[in-house]
Amino acid sequence: RSSARFVAPLGCLVSRQKHTLPDLPYDYAALEPHINAEIMQLHHSKHHATYVNNLNVVEEKYKEALAKGDVTTQVSLQPALKFNGGGHINHSIFWTNLSPNGGGEPKGELMEAIKRDFGSFANFKEKLTAVSVGVQGSGWGWLGYNKEQGRLQIAACANQDPLQGTTGLIPLLGIDVWEHAYYLQYKNVRPDYLKAIWNVINWENVSSRYATCKK
């Protein structure tokens, strides 16, 4: 199984390996009826693959500019690095946040943290759904961990802006609300997609990410 390599520190681009598209841990049709196979195939093999390919191209150009000491070109490449690098990071998290055996509610420390920081799981679910519905245009709704404050936070990011790189929050659960994530099945009714996606949330993965980031 190929591994997901995220954006390398810019100073390390000279000796990096190329990013690769991570395999899904389930079949394209595994999340039906909540997310259909056609969406999953296009989303993974086309959209995510495009971010990976573009990221490799941009990093190669950045490496050349770095070698030449061409600061102007390095600066001009930053938006493309952010967009394609963020797209790769976000989707690599997103696939693991979903599971055909998902849904329900989290358990253990994550559930206790949700109750502590949001009052109840129902309140948390309502708030993350509302934030995700409210994203204008394309973007993501996130549950993140604020390491400095030791608490969970909900945030929205525009386009493919990566959560940690733009807010400092460690990403635990991301919900993609770009139209390519749902339009073929749910048309322009984003709330219906968001209602359905809770049935396939992989709480074991989210809990594992939470336990790791607390260390």
mmCIF file of C-alpha atoms in Angstrom:
data_model
loop_
_atom_site.group_PDB
_atom_site.id
_atom_site.type_symbol
_atom_site.label_atom_id
_atom_site.label_comp_id
_atom_site.label_asym_id
_atom_site.label_seq_id
_atom_site.Cartn_x
_atom_site.Cartn_y
_atom_site.Cartn_z
ATOM 1 C CA ARG A 1 0.000 0.000 0.000
ATOM 2 C CA SER A 2 1.407 3.372 -0.951
ATOM 3 C CA SER A 3 2.056 5.833 1.824
ATOM 4 C CA ALA A 4 0.786 9.406 1.988
ATOM 5 C CA ARG A 5 3.676 11.854 2.159
ATOM 6 C CA PHE A 6 2.682 15.325 3.176
ATOM 7 C CA VAL A 7 4.292 18.661 2.404
ATOM 8 C CA ALA A 8 7.976 18.626 3.283
ATOM 9 C CA PRO A 9 9.645 21.611 4.916
ATOM 10 C CA LEU A 10 10.710 23.879 2.083
ATOM 11 C CA GLY A 11 14.383 23.572 2.949
ATOM 12 C CA CYS A 12 14.165 19.810 2.465
ATOM 13 C CA LEU A 13 12.769 19.875 -1.060
ATOM 14 C CA VAL A 14 16.133 19.236 -2.663
ATOM 15 C CA SER A 15 16.332 15.656 -1.385
ATOM 16 C CA ARG A 16 12.676 14.663 -1.077
ATOM 17 C CA GLN A 17 10.807 11.767 -2.629
ATOM 18 C CA LYS A 18 7.743 12.451 -4.735
ATOM 19 C CA HIS A 19 4.329 12.484 -3.115
ATOM 20 C CA THR A 20 2.054 9.577 -3.977
ATOM 21 C CA LEU A 21 -1.683 9.030 -3.949
ATOM 22 C CA PRO A 22 -2.559 6.943 -0.859
ATOM 23 C CA ASP A 23 -4.661 3.841 -1.349
ATOM 24 C CA LEU A 24 -8.140 3.837 0.149
ATOM 25 C CA PRO A 25 -8.586 1.362 3.023
ATOM 26 C CA TYR A 26 -11.925 0.305 1.502
ATOM 27 C CA ASP A 27 -13.556 -0.111 -1.918
ATOM 28 C CA TYR A 28 -15.104 2.816 -3.753
ATOM 29 C CA ALA A 29 -18.581 1.377 -3.195
ATOM 30 C CA ALA A 30 -18.027 0.592 0.489
ATOM 31 C CA LEU A 31 -19.628 3.796 1.779
ATOM 32 C CA GLU A 32 -22.901 3.371 -0.121
ATOM 33 C CA PRO A 33 -25.662 4.405 0.185
ATOM 34 C CA HIS A 34 -24.281 7.431 2.034
ATOM 35 C CA ILE A 35 -21.563 8.273 -0.497
ATOM 36 C CA ASN A 36 -21.833 6.476 -3.806
ATOM 37 C CA ALA A 37 -19.072 4.696 -5.690
ATOM 38 C CA GLU A 38 -18.963 7.156 -8.585
ATOM 39 C CA ILE A 39 -18.266 10.064 -6.254
ATOM 40 C CA MET A 40 -15.584 8.150 -4.367
ATOM 41 C CA GLN A 41 -13.827 7.034 -7.543
ATOM 42 C CA LEU A 42 -13.769 10.515 -9.074
ATOM 43 C CA HIS A 43 -12.908 12.174 -5.773
ATOM 44 C CA HIS A 44 -9.974 9.876 -5.052
ATOM 45 C CA SER A 45 -8.582 8.855 -8.444
ATOM 46 C CA LYS A 46 -9.138 12.198 -10.188
ATOM 47 C CA HIS A 47 -9.360 15.104 -7.729
ATOM 48 C CA HIS A 48 -6.911 13.919 -5.088
ATOM 49 C CA ALA A 49 -4.587 12.548 -7.765
ATOM 50 C CA THR A 50 -4.541 15.971 -9.425
ATOM 51 C CA TYR A 51 -3.459 17.651 -6.188
ATOM 52 C CA VAL A 52 -0.658 15.104 -5.812
ATOM 53 C CA ASN A 53 0.545 15.517 -9.378
ATOM 54 C CA ASN A 54 0.410 19.311 -9.236
ATOM 55 C CA LEU A 55 2.195 19.348 -5.886
ATOM 56 C CA ASN A 56 5.073 17.344 -7.325
ATOM 57 C CA VAL A 57 5.347 19.733 -10.282
ATOM 58 C CA VAL A 58 5.266 22.823 -8.054
ATOM 59 C CA GLU A 59 7.851 21.404 -5.661
ATOM 60 C CA GLU A 60 10.154 20.635 -8.583
ATOM 61 C CA LYS A 61 9.887 24.238 -9.730
ATOM 62 C CA TYR A 62 10.493 25.396 -6.174
ATOM 63 C CA LYS A 63 13.581 23.232 -5.937
ATOM 64 C CA GLU A 64 14.953 24.819 -9.096
ATOM 65 C CA ALA A 65 14.214 28.315 -7.817
ATOM 66 C CA LEU A 66 15.833 27.447 -4.491
ATOM 67 C CA ALA A 67 18.976 26.239 -6.222
ATOM 68 C CA LYS A 68 19.159 29.452 -8.250
ATOM 69 C CA GLY A 69 18.467 31.676 -5.268
ATOM 70 C CA ASP A 70 15.436 33.003 -7.154
ATOM 71 C CA VAL A 71 13.387 34.382 -4.272
ATOM 72 C CA THR A 72 10.816 36.016 -6.552
ATOM 73 C CA THR A 73 9.866 32.670 -8.077
ATOM 74 C CA GLN A 74 9.886 30.995 -4.666
ATOM 75 C CA VAL A 75 7.377 33.551 -3.393
ATOM 76 C CA SER A 76 5.206 33.278 -6.520
ATOM 77 C CA LEU A 77 4.935 29.500 -6.026
ATOM 78 C CA GLN A 78 3.613 29.754 -2.459
ATOM 79 C CA PRO A 79 -0.116 29.870 -3.389
ATOM 80 C CA ALA A 80 0.200 26.732 -5.527
ATOM 81 C CA LEU A 81 2.139 24.963 -2.775
ATOM 82 C CA LYS A 82 -0.560 25.887 -0.275
ATOM 83 C CA PHE A 83 -3.442 24.843 -2.530
ATOM 84 C CA ASN A 84 -2.075 21.549 -3.835
ATOM 85 C CA GLY A 85 -0.208 20.669 -0.654
ATOM 86 C CA GLY A 86 -3.321 21.414 1.364
ATOM 87 C CA GLY A 87 -5.426 19.349 -1.010
ATOM 88 C CA HIS A 88 -3.110 16.385 -0.530
ATOM 89 C CA ILE A 89 -2.965 16.738 3.257
ATOM 90 C CA ASN A 90 -6.709 17.286 3.661
ATOM 91 C CA HIS A 91 -7.790 14.379 1.497
ATOM 92 C CA SER A 92 -5.256 11.997 3.019
ATOM 93 C CA ILE A 93 -6.902 12.693 6.379
ATOM 94 C CA PHE A 94 -10.424 12.622 4.941
ATOM 95 C CA TRP A 95 -10.198 9.063 3.571
ATOM 96 C CA THR A 96 -9.132 7.704 6.960
ATOM 97 C CA ASN A 97 -11.914 9.662 8.680
ATOM 98 C CA LEU A 98 -14.456 7.540 6.776
ATOM 99 C CA SER A 99 -15.329 3.867 7.148
ATOM 100 C CA PRO A 100 -18.062 1.469 6.013
ATOM 101 C CA ASN A 101 -18.195 0.427 9.685
ATOM 102 C CA GLY A 102 -18.419 4.014 10.895
ATOM 103 C CA GLY A 103 -21.191 6.118 12.336
ATOM 104 C CA GLY A 104 -22.601 6.221 15.821
ATOM 105 C CA GLU A 105 -20.679 8.054 18.515
ATOM 106 C CA PRO A 106 -17.068 8.037 19.711
ATOM 107 C CA LYS A 107 -16.044 6.400 22.941
ATOM 108 C CA GLY A 108 -13.466 6.870 25.660
ATOM 109 C CA GLU A 109 -11.291 9.964 25.981
ATOM 110 C CA LEU A 110 -12.525 11.587 22.790
ATOM 111 C CA MET A 111 -16.150 11.380 23.904
ATOM 112 C CA GLU A 112 -15.251 12.829 27.294
ATOM 113 C CA ALA A 113 -13.391 15.679 25.609
ATOM 114 C CA ILE A 114 -16.360 16.375 23.319
ATOM 115 C CA LYS A 115 -18.721 16.531 26.302
ATOM 116 C CA ARG A 116 -16.278 18.782 28.161
ATOM 117 C CA ASP A 117 -15.750 21.229 25.308
ATOM 118 C CA PHE A 118 -19.174 21.207 23.616
ATOM 119 C CA GLY A 119 -21.571 20.113 26.355
ATOM 120 C CA SER A 120 -22.749 16.984 24.549
ATOM 121 C CA PHE A 121 -22.137 14.949 21.417
ATOM 122 C CA ALA A 122 -25.405 16.270 19.971
ATOM 123 C CA ASN A 123 -24.229 19.864 20.444
ATOM 124 C CA PHE A 124 -20.877 19.071 18.858
ATOM 125 C CA LYS A 125 -22.494 17.369 15.865
ATOM 126 C CA GLU A 126 -24.911 20.258 15.382
ATOM 127 C CA LYS A 127 -22.126 22.847 15.564
ATOM 128 C CA LEU A 128 -19.754 21.081 13.164
ATOM 129 C CA THR A 129 -22.616 20.491 10.736
ATOM 130 C CA ALA A 130 -23.627 24.154 10.877
ATOM 131 C CA VAL A 131 -20.058 25.358 10.341
ATOM 132 C CA SER A 132 -19.648 22.984 7.391
ATOM 133 C CA VAL A 133 -22.973 23.997 5.809
ATOM 134 C CA GLY A 134 -21.989 27.629 6.236
ATOM 135 C CA VAL A 135 -18.730 27.440 4.296
ATOM 136 C CA GLN A 136 -19.110 29.894 1.430
ATOM 137 C CA GLY A 137 -18.097 28.311 -1.848
ATOM 138 C CA SER A 138 -15.584 25.494 -1.392
ATOM 139 C CA GLY A 139 -13.797 24.444 1.765
ATOM 140 C CA TRP A 140 -13.753 22.199 4.813
ATOM 141 C CA GLY A 141 -15.323 21.877 8.239
ATOM 142 C CA TRP A 142 -12.922 20.630 10.912
ATOM 143 C CA LEU A 143 -12.701 19.297 14.431
ATOM 144 C CA GLY A 144 -9.243 20.212 15.617
ATOM 145 C CA TYR A 145 -7.194 20.063 18.791
ATOM 146 C CA ASN A 146 -5.711 23.208 20.296
ATOM 147 C CA LYS A 147 -2.550 21.853 21.907
ATOM 148 C CA GLU A 148 -1.728 25.076 23.758
ATOM 149 C CA GLN A 149 -5.150 25.285 25.380
ATOM 150 C CA GLY A 150 -5.662 21.522 25.646
ATOM 151 C CA ARG A 151 -9.138 21.574 24.147
ATOM 152 C CA LEU A 152 -11.106 20.692 21.033
ATOM 153 C CA GLN A 153 -12.170 23.388 18.597
ATOM 154 C CA ILE A 154 -14.324 23.571 15.477
ATOM 155 C CA ALA A 155 -13.131 25.581 12.513
ATOM 156 C CA ALA A 156 -13.791 26.111 8.829
ATOM 157 C CA CYS A 157 -11.127 26.530 6.171
ATOM 158 C CA ALA A 158 -11.605 27.947 2.695
ATOM 159 C CA ASN A 159 -10.599 26.087 -0.447
ATOM 160 C CA GLN A 160 -7.833 23.578 0.371
ATOM 161 C CA ASP A 161 -6.229 25.581 3.176
ATOM 162 C CA PRO A 162 -4.748 23.011 5.588
ATOM 163 C CA LEU A 163 -6.068 23.322 9.127
ATOM 164 C CA GLN A 164 -2.800 23.128 11.042
ATOM 165 C CA GLY A 165 -0.849 25.286 8.618
ATOM 166 C CA THR A 166 -3.425 28.092 8.709
ATOM 167 C CA THR A 167 -4.912 27.926 12.225
ATOM 168 C CA GLY A 168 -2.407 25.944 14.288
ATOM 169 C CA LEU A 169 -5.095 23.405 15.234
ATOM 170 C CA ILE A 170 -4.174 19.732 14.865
ATOM 171 C CA PRO A 171 -6.685 18.113 12.476
ATOM 172 C CA LEU A 172 -8.780 15.278 13.911
ATOM 173 C CA LEU A 173 -11.890 15.137 11.705
ATOM 174 C CA GLY A 174 -12.326 16.895 8.381
ATOM 175 C CA ILE A 175 -15.497 17.156 6.302
ATOM 176 C CA ASP A 176 -14.965 18.047 2.664
ATOM 177 C CA VAL A 177 -17.665 20.426 1.428
ATOM 178 C CA TRP A 178 -16.318 21.032 -2.046
ATOM 179 C CA GLU A 179 -19.070 20.209 -4.534
ATOM 180 C CA HIS A 180 -16.980 17.385 -5.990
ATOM 181 C CA ALA A 181 -17.462 15.575 -2.660
ATOM 182 C CA TYR A 182 -21.239 15.331 -2.988
ATOM 183 C CA TYR A 183 -22.806 16.991 -6.051
ATOM 184 C CA LEU A 184 -23.285 13.870 -8.190
ATOM 185 C CA GLN A 185 -25.455 12.371 -5.454
ATOM 186 C CA TYR A 186 -26.855 15.261 -3.442
ATOM 187 C CA LYS A 187 -26.866 18.016 -6.110
ATOM 188 C CA ASN A 188 -26.799 21.441 -4.466
ATOM 189 C CA VAL A 189 -28.310 20.256 -1.162
ATOM 190 C CA ARG A 190 -25.206 20.289 1.001
ATOM 191 C CA PRO A 191 -27.174 19.730 4.265
ATOM 192 C CA ASP A 192 -28.363 16.326 2.992
ATOM 193 C CA TYR A 193 -24.762 15.279 2.319
ATOM 194 C CA LEU A 194 -23.715 16.436 5.771
ATOM 195 C CA LYS A 195 -26.575 14.529 7.369
ATOM 196 C CA ALA A 196 -25.498 11.373 5.532
ATOM 197 C CA ILE A 197 -21.777 11.588 6.184
ATOM 198 C CA TRP A 198 -22.211 11.106 9.936
ATOM 199 C CA ASN A 199 -23.190 7.505 9.140
ATOM 200 C CA VAL A 200 -19.674 6.726 7.892
ATOM 201 C CA ILE A 201 -17.449 8.716 10.268
ATOM 202 C CA ASN A 202 -14.602 6.506 11.459
ATOM 203 C CA TRP A 203 -14.546 7.350 15.159
ATOM 204 C CA GLU A 204 -11.780 4.839 15.851
ATOM 205 C CA ASN A 205 -9.508 6.796 13.539
ATOM 206 C CA VAL A 206 -10.532 10.155 14.994
ATOM 207 C CA SER A 207 -9.978 8.829 18.527
ATOM 208 C CA SER A 208 -6.568 7.513 17.550
ATOM 209 C CA ARG A 209 -5.590 10.874 16.093
ATOM 210 C CA TYR A 210 -6.747 12.559 19.292
ATOM 211 C CA ALA A 211 -4.730 10.211 21.488
ATOM 212 C CA THR A 212 -1.620 10.776 19.353
ATOM 213 C CA CYS A 213 -1.803 14.576 19.342
ATOM 214 C CA LYS A 214 -2.163 14.703 23.140
ATOM 215 C CA LYS A 215 1.206 13.027 23.678
#
